[in-house]
Short mmCIF file of N, CA and C in Angstrom, two decimals:
data_model
loop_
_atom_site.label_atom_id
_atom_site.label_comp_id
_atom_site.label_asym_id
_atom_site.label_seq_id
_atom_site.Cartn_x
_atom_site.Cartn_y
_atom_site.Cartn_z
N PRO A 1 109.66 147.87 83.07
CA PRO A 1 110.96 148.29 82.54
C PRO A 1 112.07 148.24 83.58
N GLU A 2 111.70 148.35 84.86
CA GLU A 2 112.72 148.38 85.91
C GLU A 2 113.59 147.13 85.90
N ASP A 3 113.00 146.00 85.60
CA ASP A 3 113.72 144.73 85.64
C ASP A 3 114.67 144.54 84.46
N MET A 4 114.52 145.34 83.43
CA MET A 4 115.32 145.16 82.22
C MET A 4 116.58 146.03 82.17
N ILE A 5 116.68 147.00 83.04
CA ILE A 5 117.77 147.98 82.97
C ILE A 5 119.14 147.32 83.03
N THR A 6 119.31 146.36 83.90
CA THR A 6 120.63 145.73 84.06
C THR A 6 121.03 144.89 82.85
N GLN A 7 120.11 144.61 81.95
CA GLN A 7 120.42 143.81 80.76
C GLN A 7 121.09 144.63 79.67
N PHE A 8 120.98 145.95 79.75
CA PHE A 8 121.57 146.81 78.73
C PHE A 8 123.07 146.96 78.94
N LYS A 9 123.82 146.93 77.86
CA LYS A 9 125.26 147.18 77.88
C LYS A 9 125.52 148.35 76.93
N LEU A 10 125.41 149.55 77.46
CA LEU A 10 125.51 150.76 76.65
C LEU A 10 126.69 151.61 77.12
N THR A 11 127.00 152.61 76.33
CA THR A 11 128.05 153.53 76.75
C THR A 11 127.53 154.41 77.88
N PRO A 12 128.42 154.88 78.74
CA PRO A 12 127.97 155.74 79.84
C PRO A 12 127.19 156.94 79.30
N GLN A 13 126.20 157.33 80.05
CA GLN A 13 125.32 158.45 79.73
C GLN A 13 124.44 158.23 78.50
N SER A 14 124.30 156.98 78.06
CA SER A 14 123.32 156.68 77.02
C SER A 14 121.93 156.96 77.59
N ILE A 15 121.00 157.27 76.72
CA ILE A 15 119.64 157.56 77.15
C ILE A 15 118.81 156.29 77.09
N ILE A 16 118.10 156.00 78.17
CA ILE A 16 117.15 154.90 78.19
C ILE A 16 115.77 155.50 78.45
N SER A 17 114.89 155.32 77.47
CA SER A 17 113.53 155.82 77.59
C SER A 17 112.58 154.67 77.93
N PHE A 18 111.59 154.98 78.73
CA PHE A 18 110.53 154.01 79.00
C PHE A 18 109.21 154.75 78.94
N HIS A 19 108.17 154.02 78.57
CA HIS A 19 106.85 154.62 78.50
C HIS A 19 106.28 154.80 79.90
N LEU A 20 105.80 155.99 80.16
CA LEU A 20 105.18 156.27 81.44
C LEU A 20 104.05 155.29 81.72
N GLU A 21 103.35 154.91 80.67
CA GLU A 21 102.22 154.00 80.80
C GLU A 21 102.64 152.55 81.05
N ALA A 22 103.92 152.25 80.96
CA ALA A 22 104.40 150.87 81.08
C ALA A 22 104.76 150.48 82.51
N THR A 23 104.64 151.40 83.45
CA THR A 23 105.01 151.09 84.82
C THR A 23 104.10 151.81 85.81
N HIS A 24 103.93 151.21 86.95
CA HIS A 24 103.18 151.85 88.03
C HIS A 24 104.13 152.59 88.96
N THR A 25 105.44 152.38 88.76
CA THR A 25 106.44 152.99 89.64
C THR A 25 107.53 153.67 88.80
N PRO A 26 107.20 154.77 88.14
CA PRO A 26 108.20 155.45 87.31
C PRO A 26 109.46 155.85 88.08
N GLN A 27 109.32 156.22 89.35
CA GLN A 27 110.50 156.63 90.11
C GLN A 27 111.47 155.48 90.29
N VAL A 28 110.96 154.27 90.41
CA VAL A 28 111.83 153.10 90.53
C VAL A 28 112.61 152.90 89.22
N ALA A 29 111.94 153.07 88.10
CA ALA A 29 112.62 152.94 86.80
C ALA A 29 113.67 154.03 86.63
N ILE A 30 113.33 155.26 86.98
CA ILE A 30 114.29 156.37 86.88
C ILE A 30 115.51 156.10 87.74
N SER A 31 115.29 155.67 88.96
CA SER A 31 116.40 155.38 89.87
C SER A 31 117.29 154.25 89.35
N ALA A 32 116.68 153.20 88.79
CA ALA A 32 117.44 152.07 88.25
C ALA A 32 118.29 152.51 87.07
N ILE A 33 117.75 153.36 86.22
CA ILE A 33 118.49 153.86 85.06
C ILE A 33 119.67 154.71 85.53
N LYS A 34 119.43 155.60 86.47
CA LYS A 34 120.52 156.45 87.00
C LYS A 34 121.60 155.59 87.67
N LYS A 35 121.18 154.61 88.46
CA LYS A 35 122.13 153.74 89.17
C LYS A 35 123.03 152.99 88.19
N ALA A 36 122.48 152.64 87.01
CA ALA A 36 123.26 151.94 85.99
C ALA A 36 124.18 152.87 85.22
N GLY A 37 124.08 154.18 85.48
CA GLY A 37 124.97 155.14 84.82
C GLY A 37 124.42 155.71 83.53
N TYR A 38 123.12 155.55 83.31
CA TYR A 38 122.50 156.04 82.09
C TYR A 38 121.60 157.24 82.38
N MET A 39 121.17 157.90 81.33
CA MET A 39 120.30 159.06 81.46
C MET A 39 118.84 158.61 81.28
N PRO A 40 117.99 158.84 82.29
CA PRO A 40 116.60 158.41 82.17
C PRO A 40 115.78 159.35 81.29
N SER A 41 114.83 158.76 80.61
CA SER A 41 113.92 159.51 79.75
C SER A 41 112.55 158.85 79.83
N ILE A 42 111.53 159.68 79.90
CA ILE A 42 110.17 159.15 79.89
C ILE A 42 109.55 159.45 78.54
N ALA A 43 108.94 158.44 77.94
CA ALA A 43 108.21 158.60 76.69
C ALA A 43 106.72 158.57 77.00
N ILE A 44 105.98 159.44 76.31
CA ILE A 44 104.54 159.42 76.49
C ILE A 44 103.84 159.31 75.14
N LYS A 45 102.67 158.70 75.17
CA LYS A 45 101.85 158.56 73.97
C LYS A 45 101.20 159.91 73.64
N PRO A 46 100.79 160.10 72.40
CA PRO A 46 100.17 161.38 72.01
C PRO A 46 98.96 161.77 72.86
N LYS A 47 98.19 160.81 73.32
CA LYS A 47 96.99 161.13 74.09
C LYS A 47 97.25 161.34 75.58
N THR A 48 98.46 161.07 76.02
CA THR A 48 98.79 161.29 77.43
C THR A 48 98.98 162.78 77.68
N PRO A 49 98.31 163.32 78.67
CA PRO A 49 98.47 164.76 78.93
C PRO A 49 99.88 165.10 79.42
N ILE A 50 100.37 166.22 78.96
CA ILE A 50 101.71 166.68 79.37
C ILE A 50 101.81 166.79 80.89
N ARG A 51 100.73 167.15 81.54
CA ARG A 51 100.74 167.30 83.00
C ARG A 51 101.12 166.01 83.72
N ALA A 52 101.01 164.87 83.04
CA ALA A 52 101.42 163.60 83.64
C ALA A 52 102.92 163.57 83.91
N LEU A 53 103.66 164.42 83.22
CA LEU A 53 105.12 164.49 83.38
C LEU A 53 105.57 165.46 84.48
N TYR A 54 104.67 166.32 84.93
CA TYR A 54 105.04 167.37 85.88
C TYR A 54 105.82 166.88 87.10
N PRO A 55 105.44 165.76 87.73
CA PRO A 55 106.20 165.34 88.91
C PRO A 55 107.68 165.09 88.61
N TRP A 56 107.98 164.57 87.42
CA TRP A 56 109.37 164.24 87.10
C TRP A 56 110.10 165.43 86.50
N ILE A 57 109.40 166.31 85.83
CA ILE A 57 110.02 167.54 85.33
C ILE A 57 110.48 168.37 86.52
N ASP A 58 109.63 168.46 87.54
CA ASP A 58 109.97 169.22 88.74
C ASP A 58 111.19 168.64 89.45
N GLU A 59 111.45 167.36 89.27
CA GLU A 59 112.61 166.73 89.90
C GLU A 59 113.84 166.73 88.99
N GLY A 60 113.75 167.38 87.83
CA GLY A 60 114.91 167.52 86.96
C GLY A 60 115.13 166.39 85.98
N LEU A 61 114.07 165.72 85.54
CA LEU A 61 114.23 164.67 84.53
C LEU A 61 114.95 165.27 83.32
N PRO A 62 116.07 164.68 82.89
CA PRO A 62 116.89 165.31 81.85
C PRO A 62 116.37 165.15 80.42
N HIS A 63 115.44 164.24 80.19
CA HIS A 63 115.02 163.97 78.81
C HIS A 63 113.59 163.48 78.79
N ILE A 64 112.83 163.96 77.79
CA ILE A 64 111.45 163.53 77.59
C ILE A 64 111.27 163.22 76.12
N LEU A 65 110.58 162.13 75.82
CA LEU A 65 110.31 161.75 74.44
C LEU A 65 108.81 161.79 74.22
N LEU A 66 108.36 162.67 73.33
CA LEU A 66 106.96 162.77 72.99
C LEU A 66 106.72 161.98 71.71
N MET A 67 106.00 160.88 71.84
CA MET A 67 105.73 160.01 70.71
C MET A 67 104.73 160.68 69.76
N SER A 68 104.75 160.31 68.51
CA SER A 68 103.78 160.85 67.55
C SER A 68 103.36 159.74 66.59
N VAL A 69 102.32 160.02 65.87
CA VAL A 69 101.84 159.03 64.90
C VAL A 69 101.79 159.65 63.53
#
């Protein structure tokens, strides 16, 4: 997802979510989203434990998307 951030043309502070499972470097994706002027959000699958988000919650991640089926 990190490589795709610059392709978006959104209004400032739009939310861009990416799946935690889609990258090995979530912090790079978060930084790229912030640098582009957007609000980062991590999406997780229903089977992903909530504790997987703890490192980014502790750093003040502004938005989380919990997927459902």
